[in-house]
């Protein structure tokens, strides 16, 4: 997910000059990209020490927090965009954090591995959990504790009253708009309250 | 790195938050590294309760005279004095060279003692600003401190927003909690009720010999030490180990069966290692620290509360700050807990200030801010590496 094409696909969903909160910002590459190319400002949230350090090295504002404890330190609608890039599937309180995302940001952007991508379906049909470039883990050591699909997220968004403004799949850095639940390894949603 | 302290004399009175003032005072300070041509690389380091202007380096001919943050500051260190011009200053009221209660009040010709004016963090910052004026430094690349030093760094960003580019606030808080004030009060009562305290006038005067209230100071220091450590680290370092079990000349039973070493069955002898440690720390401290200084500095801690004049609204209080902030807390620090640093982070976020915050998972309690944890020192190093120096001086908009 850290390849440039994917980063740019996500960046295109972020309006110029936005104030951005990047939940699970990793090494700060996306925020740094948004700052340099789309005149954005904002903060990253990270739990991992090495990533916090990497953000500081890049000069990206980073707040070390456990997202599962919520976003209480952020005011309602205090950000133009809240990003969840490959973060949601690691959270215990996924739904709560999604609601918090909608509370804190005017726009939410979520990207996560789509378990309904056809190679994953094939693997399951053969009786084995998928191990792919996108999902390189074995079932017993995966950090992805939430296993969901493009179609599943649509339902979760509906359930929480979120308006989906745009959604598509990403595969090999390309946008997939036809049958994304089958044809894309990554699901991307842009939504608002 | 060998260093020498300097002293600067200030003739003009310094108005204080209490309504009083202090005149004809000295500030003792040290500097490390060189001030660059456009004077853009100055870093001020503020000290906490029992430290001084001697932040880094050693004194020639004195072994073990390293400054209190020598692991953090020096050539090639996280705050690299090859790039930065670092200033350590001893605060007014302290007992390491700057004017304090052990000095003569120019208005009366007598030693201040307990009559030394009560100071606040804001007063210290004002005094530090005058020192910078004297050194010809308009803008700080950074102001930095841990604990009470962190409060000064924060206060700098509020009192002189145009003079601070970065504020590095470590293991600190926007104010003290009731529990924290309570610890300070116990320490103060230990000192004040020591018969040798003599209402603060215990220095040699009018033919009377000095009577240092060492008993009170020892107890104050013991309490402090307990609160600077975590339960975990205290158990790891001392556990229930007995003092005499380690003494080679003690009874054979203790030697052969360390797991079942004999108790002394004494209420007053040192029995456990932790007691021995606390007494040692207390004794050492009582030798070099001043009782009136302890009272003054703990009071400054108690009073610090920038949100107070904003009805407790910290976000409003921090609206004045324009510096970029780095905040660090330590997971087991219960005296200045991570939750307190998060309050500061929130207030800065509310004001849309640049802020980064790291919560270091370290076992050492409040003391961690003085120790070497590579996650912590690496973070400080990376942050300072990004601080621009050698650029055109920023224009003040006052």
Coordinates of C-alpha atoms in Angstrom, one line a residue:
Chain A
X1 CA 0.0 0.0 0.0
X2 CA 2.9 2.3 0.3
X3 CA 3.6 2.4 -3.5
X4 CA 3.5 5.8 -5.1
X5 CA 0.5 5.0 -7.4
X6 CA -1.7 4.0 -4.5
X7 CA -0.6 7.0 -2.5
X8 CA -1.5 9.2 -5.4
X9 CA -4.9 7.5 -5.8
X10 CA -5.7 8.3 -2.2
X11 CA -4.2 11.8 -2.4
X12 CA -6.6 12.6 -5.3
X13 CA -9.5 12.2 -2.9
X14 CA -8.1 14.9 -0.6
X15 CA -9.0 18.4 -1.6
X16 CA -6.2 20.9 -2.0
X17 CA -5.2 22.7 1.1
X18 CA -7.1 20.4 3.4
X19 CA -6.4 20.0 7.1
X20 CA -5.8 16.3 7.3
X21 CA -5.8 13.7 10.2
X22 CA -4.1 10.5 9.1
X23 CA -5.0 7.7 11.4
X24 CA -2.2 5.0 11.5
X25 CA 0.0 7.3 9.4
X26 CA 3.0 4.9 9.4
X27 CA 6.2 6.6 8.5
X28 CA 4.4 9.8 7.5
X29 CA 5.0 9.4 3.7
X30 CA 1.4 10.1 2.7
X31 CA 1.1 13.2 4.9
X32 CA 4.5 14.4 3.6
X33 CA 3.2 13.8 0.0
X34 CA -0.1 15.7 0.7
X35 CA 1.9 18.6 2.2
X36 CA 4.3 18.8 -0.7
X37 CA 1.8 18.2 -3.6
X38 CA -1.6 19.3 -2.3
X39 CA -0.7 22.1 0.2
X40 CA -2.3 20.1 3.0
X41 CA -1.5 20.4 6.7
X42 CA -2.3 18.2 9.6
X43 CA -1.2 15.4 11.9
X44 CA -0.6 11.7 11.9
X45 CA -1.6 9.3 14.6
X46 CA 0.7 6.4 15.2
X47 CA 1.1 3.8 18.0
X48 CA 4.4 2.4 16.8
X49 CA 7.7 3.9 18.2
X50 CA 9.7 3.4 15.0
X51 CA 6.9 5.1 12.9
X52 CA 6.7 8.0 15.3
X53 CA 10.4 8.5 15.0
X54 CA 10.2 8.2 11.2
X55 CA 7.5 11.0 11.1
X56 CA 9.6 13.3 13.3
X57 CA 12.5 12.6 10.9
X58 CA 10.3 13.8 8.0
X59 CA 9.1 16.8 9.9
X60 CA 5.5 15.4 9.9
X61 CA 3.4 16.3 13.0
X62 CA 2.7 13.0 14.7
X63 CA 0.8 12.2 17.9
X64 CA 1.5 8.8 19.5
X65 CA -1.9 7.3 20.5
X66 CA -3.7 4.0 20.5
X67 CA -6.6 4.5 18.1
X68 CA -8.6 1.8 19.9
X69 CA -8.9 4.3 22.8
X70 CA -10.8 6.7 20.5
X71 CA -10.2 10.2 19.2
X72 CA -11.4 12.1 22.3
X73 CA -8.6 14.7 21.9
X74 CA -10.0 15.8 18.6
X75 CA -12.9 18.2 18.4
X76 CA -16.0 17.6 16.2
X77 CA -15.4 18.4 12.6
X78 CA -11.9 19.7 13.4
X79 CA -10.5 18.2 10.2
X80 CA -11.4 18.5 6.5
X81 CA -10.3 14.9 5.9
X82 CA -9.6 12.0 8.1
X83 CA -7.6 9.2 6.5
X84 CA -7.7 5.5 7.4
X85 CA -5.2 3.9 5.1
X86 CA -4.7 0.3 5.9
X87 CA -5.6 0.9 9.5
X88 CA -9.2 -0.2 10.0
X89 CA -8.4 -3.9 9.7
X90 CA -6.0 -3.6 12.7
X91 CA -8.5 -2.1 15.1
X92 CA -10.4 -3.9 17.8
X93 CA -13.1 -1.2 18.0
X94 CA -13.5 -0.8 14.3
X95 CA -17.0 0.5 14.2
X96 CA -16.5 3.0 17.1
X97 CA -13.4 4.4 15.4
X98 CA -15.3 4.7 12.1
X99 CA -18.0 6.7 14.0
X100 CA -15.3 8.8 15.5
X101 CA -13.8 9.4 12.1
X102 CA -17.1 10.7 10.9
X103 CA -17.4 12.9 14.0
X104 CA -13.9 14.5 13.7
X105 CA -13.7 14.9 9.9
X106 CA -15.9 16.4 7.3
X107 CA -14.7 13.7 4.9
X108 CA -13.4 10.3 5.7
X109 CA -11.3 8.2 3.4
X110 CA -10.8 4.5 4.1
X111 CA -8.7 2.0 2.3
X112 CA -8.3 -1.6 3.4
X113 CA -7.6 -5.0 1.9
X114 CA -10.6 -6.4 0.2
X115 CA -10.9 -10.1 1.2
X116 CA -13.4 -10.7 -1.7
X117 CA -10.7 -10.0 -4.3
X118 CA -10.9 -13.1 -6.7
X119 CA -7.6 -14.7 -5.8
X120 CA -8.7 -14.6 -2.1
X121 CA -12.0 -16.2 -3.1
X122 CA -10.1 -18.9 -5.0
X123 CA -7.9 -19.6 -2.1
X124 CA -10.8 -19.9 0.2
X125 CA -12.6 -22.2 -2.3
X126 CA -9.5 -24.4 -2.2
X127 CA -9.9 -24.5 1.5
X128 CA -7.0 -22.2 2.5
X129 CA -6.8 -18.7 3.8
X130 CA -5.3 -16.4 1.2
X131 CA -1.6 -15.5 1.3
X132 CA -0.9 -12.9 -1.4
X133 CA 1.3 -9.9 -2.1
X134 CA -1.4 -7.7 -0.6
X135 CA -2.1 -10.1 2.3
X136 CA 1.3 -11.6 2.9
X137 CA 0.5 -13.2 6.3
X138 CA -0.5 -16.6 7.5
X139 CA -3.8 -16.9 9.2
X140 CA -2.0 -17.4 12.6
X141 CA 0.3 -14.4 12.4
X142 CA -1.7 -11.8 10.6
X143 CA -2.1 -8.3 12.1
X144 CA -5.4 -8.0 10.2
X145 CA -7.8 -8.8 13.0
X146 CA -10.8 -7.5 10.9
X147 CA -11.4 -9.4 7.7
X148 CA -13.9 -7.6 5.5
X149 CA -14.8 -7.0 1.9
X150 CA -15.7 -4.0 -0.3
X151 CA -19.3 -5.1 -0.1
X152 CA -19.1 -5.5 3.7
X153 CA -18.0 -1.9 4.1
X154 CA -20.8 -0.5 2.1
X155 CA -23.2 -2.2 4.6
X156 CA -21.3 -0.9 7.6
X157 CA -21.3 2.6 6.2
X158 CA -25.1 2.4 5.6
X159 CA -25.6 1.0 9.1
X160 CA -23.8 4.1 10.5
X161 CA -25.6 6.6 8.4
X162 CA -22.5 7.5 6.4
X163 CA -22.9 8.9 2.9
X164 CA -20.6 7.3 0.4
X165 CA -19.4 10.0 -1.9
X166 CA -17.1 7.9 -4.0
X167 CA -15.8 4.3 -3.8
X168 CA -13.6 2.2 -6.0
X169 CA -11.1 -0.6 -5.9
X170 CA -7.3 -0.3 -6.3
X171 CA -5.3 -3.0 -8.0
X172 CA -1.6 -2.7 -9.1
X173 CA -1.9 1.1 -8.6
X174 CA -4.9 1.3 -11.0
X175 CA -8.4 2.4 -10.1
X176 CA -11.0 -0.4 -10.5
X177 CA -14.5 0.9 -10.9
X178 CA -16.1 -2.2 -12.5
X179 CA -16.8 -5.1 -10.1
X180 CA -14.4 -3.8 -7.5
X181 CA -15.5 -6.3 -4.9
X182 CA -14.2 -9.1 -7.2
X183 CA -11.5 -7.3 -9.1
X184 CA -9.5 -5.2 -6.6
X185 CA -7.2 -6.2 -3.7
X186 CA -7.9 -2.9 -2.0
X187 CA -11.2 -1.2 -1.3
X188 CA -11.3 2.6 -1.1
X189 CA -14.3 4.7 0.2
X190 CA -14.7 8.4 0.5
X191 CA -17.7 9.3 2.8
X192 CA -19.2 12.0 4.9
X193 CA -21.8 12.2 7.6
Chain B
X1 CA 33.8 19.0 27.0
X2 CA 35.1 21.3 29.8
X3 CA 32.9 24.2 30.7
X4 CA 33.0 27.2 33.0
X5 CA 30.0 28.9 34.6
X6 CA 29.5 32.7 34.1
X7 CA 27.5 35.2 36.1
X8 CA 25.6 38.2 34.9
X9 CA 24.6 41.0 37.2
X10 CA 21.2 42.7 36.7
X11 CA 20.8 46.1 38.4
X12 CA 17.3 46.8 37.3
X13 CA 14.5 45.5 39.4
X14 CA 12.6 42.5 38.1
X15 CA 8.9 42.8 38.7
X16 CA 7.3 39.6 40.0
X17 CA 3.9 38.1 39.7
X18 CA 3.4 38.4 43.4
X19 CA 3.5 42.2 43.1
X20 CA 6.9 42.4 44.6
X21 CA 10.2 42.7 42.8
X22 CA 13.8 41.8 43.1
X23 CA 16.7 44.0 42.3
X24 CA 20.5 43.8 42.0
X25 CA 20.5 40.1 41.3
X26 CA 22.8 37.7 39.6
X27 CA 22.0 34.9 37.2
X28 CA 24.5 32.1 36.9
X29 CA 24.7 30.4 33.5
X30 CA 26.7 28.2 31.2
X31 CA 26.8 28.0 27.4
X32 CA 27.9 25.2 25.1
X33 CA 28.8 25.5 21.4
X34 CA 29.0 28.8 19.5
X35 CA 26.3 31.4 18.7
X36 CA 26.1 31.6 14.9
X37 CA 26.4 34.8 12.9
X38 CA 22.7 35.5 12.6
X39 CA 22.1 34.3 16.2
X40 CA 19.6 31.8 15.1
X41 CA 20.9 28.6 16.8
X42 CA 20.3 29.4 20.5
X43 CA 18.7 26.7 22.7
X44 CA 17.7 27.5 26.2
X45 CA 17.5 24.6 28.7
X46 CA 15.4 25.1 31.8
X47 CA 16.1 23.1 34.9
X48 CA 13.7 21.3 37.3
X49 CA 13.6 21.2 41.0
X50 CA 17.1 20.3 42.1
X51 CA 19.2 20.9 39.0
X52 CA 21.2 23.9 37.9
X53 CA 22.7 25.8 35.1
X54 CA 25.3 23.0 34.8
X55 CA 23.5 21.2 32.1
X56 CA 26.3 19.6 30.2
X57 CA 30.1 19.1 30.1
X58 CA 32.5 18.8 33.0
X59 CA 34.5 21.1 35.1
X60 CA 38.2 20.9 34.6
X61 CA 40.0 19.0 37.4
X62 CA 36.7 17.6 38.8
X63 CA 35.9 14.0 38.3
X64 CA 32.2 13.1 37.9
X65 CA 31.2 16.7 37.4
X66 CA 29.1 16.0 34.3
X67 CA 26.1 18.3 33.9
X68 CA 22.7 16.9 34.7
X69 CA 21.6 16.5 31.1
X70 CA 25.1 15.6 29.7
X71 CA 23.7 12.5 28.0
X72 CA 21.4 14.7 26.0
X73 CA 23.4 17.8 25.3
X74 CA 26.9 18.1 23.9
X75 CA 29.0 17.7 20.8
X76 CA 27.4 14.9 18.6
X77 CA 24.7 14.3 21.2
X78 CA 20.9 14.6 20.6
X79 CA 21.1 18.3 21.1
X80 CA 24.3 18.7 19.2
X81 CA 26.4 21.6 20.4
X82 CA 28.3 21.5 17.2
X83 CA 25.1 23.0 15.6
X84 CA 23.4 24.7 18.6
X85 CA 24.4 27.3 21.1
X86 CA 22.9 25.9 24.3
X87 CA 22.3 28.0 27.4
X88 CA 21.7 26.6 30.9
X89 CA 20.7 29.1 33.5
X90 CA 20.2 28.7 37.2
X91 CA 16.9 30.1 38.3
X92 CA 16.4 32.9 40.8
X93 CA 15.8 31.5 44.3
X94 CA 17.9 28.4 43.6
X95 CA 21.1 27.5 45.4
X96 CA 23.7 27.0 42.7
X97 CA 25.0 30.5 42.2
X98 CA 22.1 32.7 41.1
X99 CA 20.7 35.1 43.7
X100 CA 18.7 33.1 46.3
X101 CA 17.6 33.1 49.9
X102 CA 21.1 32.5 51.1
X103 CA 22.2 35.9 49.7
X104 CA 22.1 39.4 51.1
X105 CA 19.0 41.5 50.4
X106 CA 20.4 44.8 49.1
X107 CA 17.5 46.6 50.7
X108 CA 18.2 45.5 54.2
X109 CA 21.8 44.4 54.2
X110 CA 20.6 41.1 55.8
X111 CA 20.4 37.6 54.3
X112 CA 17.1 37.0 52.7
X113 CA 16.3 33.7 54.3
X114 CA 12.5 33.2 54.4
X115 CA 12.0 36.8 53.2
X116 CA 13.2 35.9 49.7
X117 CA 10.3 36.8 47.4
X118 CA 8.1 34.0 46.2
X119 CA 8.7 33.4 42.6
X120 CA 6.7 31.9 39.8
X121 CA 7.6 30.0 36.6
X122 CA 6.6 33.2 34.7
X123 CA 9.1 35.2 36.8
X124 CA 11.8 32.8 36.0
X125 CA 11.0 33.0 32.3
X126 CA 11.1 36.9 32.5
X127 CA 14.6 36.6 34.2
X128 CA 15.8 34.2 31.5
X129 CA 14.5 36.6 28.8
X130 CA 16.6 39.4 30.3
X131 CA 19.6 37.1 30.3
X132 CA 19.0 36.5 26.5
X133 CA 18.7 40.2 26.0
X134 CA 22.1 40.6 27.7
X135 CA 23.6 37.9 25.5
X136 CA 22.1 39.6 22.4
X137 CA 19.8 36.8 21.5
X138 CA 16.4 37.8 20.3
X139 CA 14.9 34.5 19.2
X140 CA 15.5 31.0 20.5
X141 CA 15.7 28.1 18.0
X142 CA 14.3 26.1 20.9
X143 CA 13.5 26.2 24.5
X144 CA 13.6 22.8 26.2
X145 CA 13.0 21.3 29.6
X146 CA 11.7 18.3 31.6
X147 CA 9.2 18.4 34.5
X148 CA 9.3 21.9 36.0
X149 CA 11.7 22.7 33.2
X150 CA 9.0 21.7 30.7
X151 CA 6.6 24.1 32.4
X152 CA 9.2 26.9 31.8
X153 CA 9.5 25.9 28.1
X154 CA 5.7 26.0 27.8
X155 CA 5.6 29.4 29.6
X156 CA 8.2 30.7 27.3
X157 CA 6.0 29.9 24.3
X158 CA 3.1 31.8 26.1
X159 CA 5.0 34.8 27.5
X160 CA 7.4 35.4 24.5
X161 CA 5.7 33.7 21.6
X162 CA 7.7 35.7 19.0
X163 CA 11.0 34.7 20.6
X164 CA 10.5 30.9 20.5
X165 CA 10.6 28.8 17.3
X166 CA 10.3 25.4 19.0
X167 CA 9.3 24.3 22.5
X168 CA 10.3 20.9 23.7
X169 CA 8.2 20.0 26.7
X170 CA 9.2 16.7 28.4
X171 CA 7.5 14.8 31.2
X172 CA 5.6 17.9 32.1
X173 CA 2.0 19.1 32.8
X174 CA -0.2 22.2 32.3
X175 CA -0.4 22.4 36.1
X176 CA 0.0 20.2 39.2
X177 CA -2.8 17.9 40.4
X178 CA -4.1 18.0 44.0
X179 CA -2.1 14.9 44.7
X180 CA 1.0 16.5 43.3
X181 CA 0.6 19.6 45.4
X182 CA 0.0 17.3 48.4
X183 CA 3.4 15.7 47.9
X184 CA 5.0 19.1 47.8
X185 CA 3.2 20.1 50.9
X186 CA 4.4 17.1 52.9
X187 CA 7.9 17.9 51.8
X188 CA 7.6 21.5 52.8
X189 CA 6.1 20.6 56.2
X190 CA 9.0 18.3 56.8
X191 CA 11.4 21.2 56.3
X192 CA 9.4 23.9 58.0
X193 CA 8.8 21.8 61.1
X194 CA 12.5 20.9 61.5
X195 CA 13.6 22.8 64.6
X196 CA 16.7 23.8 62.8
X197 CA 14.7 25.6 60.1
X198 CA 14.3 28.6 62.5
X199 CA 11.5 30.1 60.3
X200 CA 13.8 30.2 57.4
X201 CA 16.5 32.2 59.1
X202 CA 18.9 29.3 59.7
X203 CA 22.0 30.8 57.9
X204 CA 24.9 32.2 60.0
X205 CA 23.9 35.7 61.0
X206 CA 24.3 38.1 64.0
X207 CA 26.9 35.9 65.5
X208 CA 24.7 32.8 65.3
X209 CA 26.1 29.7 63.6
X210 CA 24.2 28.1 60.7
X211 CA 21.7 25.4 61.6
X212 CA 20.8 23.6 58.3
X213 CA 17.4 21.9 58.6
X214 CA 18.8 18.7 57.3
X215 CA 16.2 16.4 58.8
X216 CA 13.5 18.1 57.0
X217 CA 15.5 18.2 53.7
X218 CA 16.2 14.5 54.0
X219 CA 12.5 13.6 54.4
X220 CA 11.5 16.0 51.6
X221 CA 14.0 14.3 49.3
X222 CA 12.9 10.8 50.3
X223 CA 9.3 11.7 49.4
X224 CA 10.4 13.2 46.1
X225 CA 12.4 10.1 45.2
X226 CA 9.5 7.8 45.8
X227 CA 7.4 9.8 43.4
X228 CA 10.1 10.0 40.8
X229 CA 10.2 6.2 40.5
X230 CA 7.6 3.7 39.4
X231 CA 6.4 0.8 41.5
X232 CA 7.9 -1.5 38.9
X233 CA 11.3 0.0 38.9
X234 CA 11.4 0.2 42.6
X235 CA 10.5 -3.5 42.9
X236 CA 13.0 -4.4 40.2
X237 CA 15.8 -2.5 41.9
X238 CA 15.1 -3.1 45.5
X239 CA 12.2 -5.5 45.9
X240 CA 12.0 -6.7 49.5
X241 CA 15.8 -7.2 49.6
X242 CA 17.2 -6.7 53.1
X243 CA 20.0 -4.3 53.7
X244 CA 22.1 -6.5 56.0
X245 CA 21.8 -9.6 53.8
X246 CA 24.3 -7.9 51.6
X247 CA 26.7 -7.0 54.4
X248 CA 29.5 -9.5 54.5
X249 CA 30.1 -9.2 58.2
X250 CA 26.5 -10.1 59.1
X251 CA 25.4 -13.4 60.7
X252 CA 26.1 -16.7 59.0
X253 CA 22.4 -17.4 58.6
X254 CA 22.0 -14.5 56.2
X255 CA 25.0 -15.6 54.2
X256 CA 24.1 -19.2 53.8
X257 CA 20.4 -18.8 53.2
X258 CA 19.8 -15.5 51.5
X259 CA 16.2 -16.4 50.8
X260 CA 15.4 -16.5 54.5
X261 CA 17.8 -13.9 55.8
X262 CA 17.0 -13.0 59.4
X263 CA 15.1 -9.8 60.2
X264 CA 16.6 -7.5 62.7
X265 CA 13.2 -7.0 64.4
X266 CA 14.0 -3.3 64.7
X267 CA 11.6 -0.4 64.1
X268 CA 14.4 2.1 63.6
X269 CA 17.4 0.4 62.0
X270 CA 17.6 0.2 58.2
X271 CA 16.0 -3.1 57.4
X272 CA 15.1 -3.1 53.7
X273 CA 17.3 -2.0 50.8
X274 CA 14.8 0.6 49.7
X275 CA 15.2 2.3 53.1
X276 CA 18.9 2.4 52.7
X277 CA 18.6 3.9 49.3
X278 CA 16.2 6.6 50.4
X279 CA 18.2 7.5 53.4
X280 CA 21.3 7.7 51.3
X281 CA 19.6 10.0 48.8
X282 CA 18.2 12.1 51.6
X283 CA 21.6 12.5 53.3
X284 CA 23.3 13.4 50.0
X285 CA 20.7 16.0 49.2
X286 CA 20.6 17.6 52.6
X287 CA 24.3 18.3 52.3
X288 CA 24.1 20.4 49.1
X289 CA 20.5 21.7 48.8
X290 CA 19.0 24.7 50.5
X291 CA 15.8 24.4 52.5
X292 CA 14.4 27.8 51.5
X293 CA 15.1 27.0 47.8
X294 CA 13.2 23.8 48.2
X295 CA 10.2 25.6 49.5
X296 CA 10.4 28.3 46.8
X297 CA 10.7 25.9 43.9
X298 CA 8.0 23.5 45.0
X299 CA 5.7 26.6 45.4
X300 CA 6.5 27.7 41.9
X301 CA 5.5 24.3 40.7
X302 CA 2.2 24.5 42.7
X303 CA 1.4 28.0 41.3
X304 CA 2.0 27.2 37.7
X305 CA -1.3 27.1 35.9
X306 CA -1.5 29.1 32.6
X307 CA -5.2 28.2 32.2
X308 CA -6.1 29.8 35.5
X309 CA -6.7 33.3 34.0
X310 CA -8.8 31.7 31.3
X311 CA -11.3 30.1 33.6
X312 CA -9.4 26.8 33.4
X313 CA -9.6 26.7 29.6
X314 CA -6.2 25.4 28.5
X315 CA -7.0 25.8 24.8
X316 CA -7.6 29.5 25.3
X317 CA -4.5 29.8 27.4
X318 CA -2.4 28.3 24.7
X319 CA -3.8 30.4 21.9
X320 CA -1.0 32.8 22.4
X321 CA 1.7 30.2 21.6
X322 CA 3.0 30.2 18.0
X323 CA 6.0 27.9 18.5
X324 CA 6.1 24.4 17.1
X325 CA 6.0 21.8 19.9
X326 CA 7.4 18.5 20.7
X327 CA 6.0 16.8 23.8
X328 CA 7.2 13.6 25.3
X329 CA 5.8 11.6 28.3
X330 CA 6.7 8.3 29.8
X331 CA 4.2 5.6 30.4
X332 CA 5.1 4.8 34.1
X333 CA 5.5 8.5 35.1
X334 CA 2.7 8.9 37.6
X335 CA 3.9 12.3 38.9
X336 CA 3.6 13.9 35.5
X337 CA 1.5 11.3 33.7
X338 CA 1.0 10.9 30.0
X339 CA -2.6 12.0 30.5
X340 CA -1.3 15.5 31.5
X341 CA 0.8 15.8 28.4
X342 CA -2.2 14.7 26.3
X343 CA -4.1 17.7 27.8
X344 CA -1.4 19.9 26.4
X345 CA -1.5 18.1 23.1
X346 CA -5.2 18.6 22.9
X347 CA -5.0 22.3 23.7
X348 CA -2.3 22.7 20.9
X349 CA -4.5 20.8 18.5
X350 CA -7.5 23.0 19.3
X351 CA -5.3 25.9 18.3
X352 CA -4.0 24.2 15.2
X353 CA -0.4 24.5 16.3
X354 CA 2.3 22.2 15.0
X355 CA 2.8 19.6 17.6
X356 CA 4.3 16.1 17.8
X357 CA 3.8 13.9 20.8
X358 CA 5.6 10.7 21.8
X359 CA 4.6 8.5 24.7
X360 CA 7.6 6.4 25.6
X361 CA 6.8 3.1 27.2
X362 CA 9.6 3.1 29.8
X363 CA 9.6 1.5 33.3
X364 CA 11.5 4.3 35.1
X365 CA 8.7 6.7 36.1
X366 CA 9.3 10.4 36.1
X367 CA 13.1 9.8 36.3
X368 CA 13.0 8.5 32.7
X369 CA 13.3 12.0 31.3
X370 CA 16.9 12.1 32.6
X371 CA 17.8 8.6 31.4
X372 CA 19.1 7.1 28.1
X373 CA 16.3 5.4 26.3
X374 CA 17.2 5.1 22.6
X375 CA 13.6 5.7 21.6
X376 CA 13.6 8.9 23.6
X377 CA 17.1 10.2 22.8
X378 CA 16.6 9.2 19.1
X379 CA 13.4 11.2 19.0
X380 CA 15.0 14.3 20.5
X381 CA 17.9 14.0 18.1
X382 CA 15.7 13.7 15.1
X383 CA 13.6 16.6 16.2
X384 CA 16.6 18.9 16.7
X385 CA 18.1 17.8 13.4
X386 CA 15.1 19.3 11.6
X387 CA 15.3 22.6 13.5
X388 CA 16.7 25.1 10.9
X389 CA 19.6 27.2 11.9
X390 CA 21.6 29.8 10.1
X391 CA 18.6 31.3 8.5
X392 CA 17.6 34.9 8.5
X393 CA 16.4 35.9 11.9
X394 CA 12.6 36.0 12.2
X395 CA 11.1 39.4 12.6
X396 CA 9.1 40.0 15.8
X397 CA 5.6 41.2 15.3
X398 CA 5.0 42.8 18.7

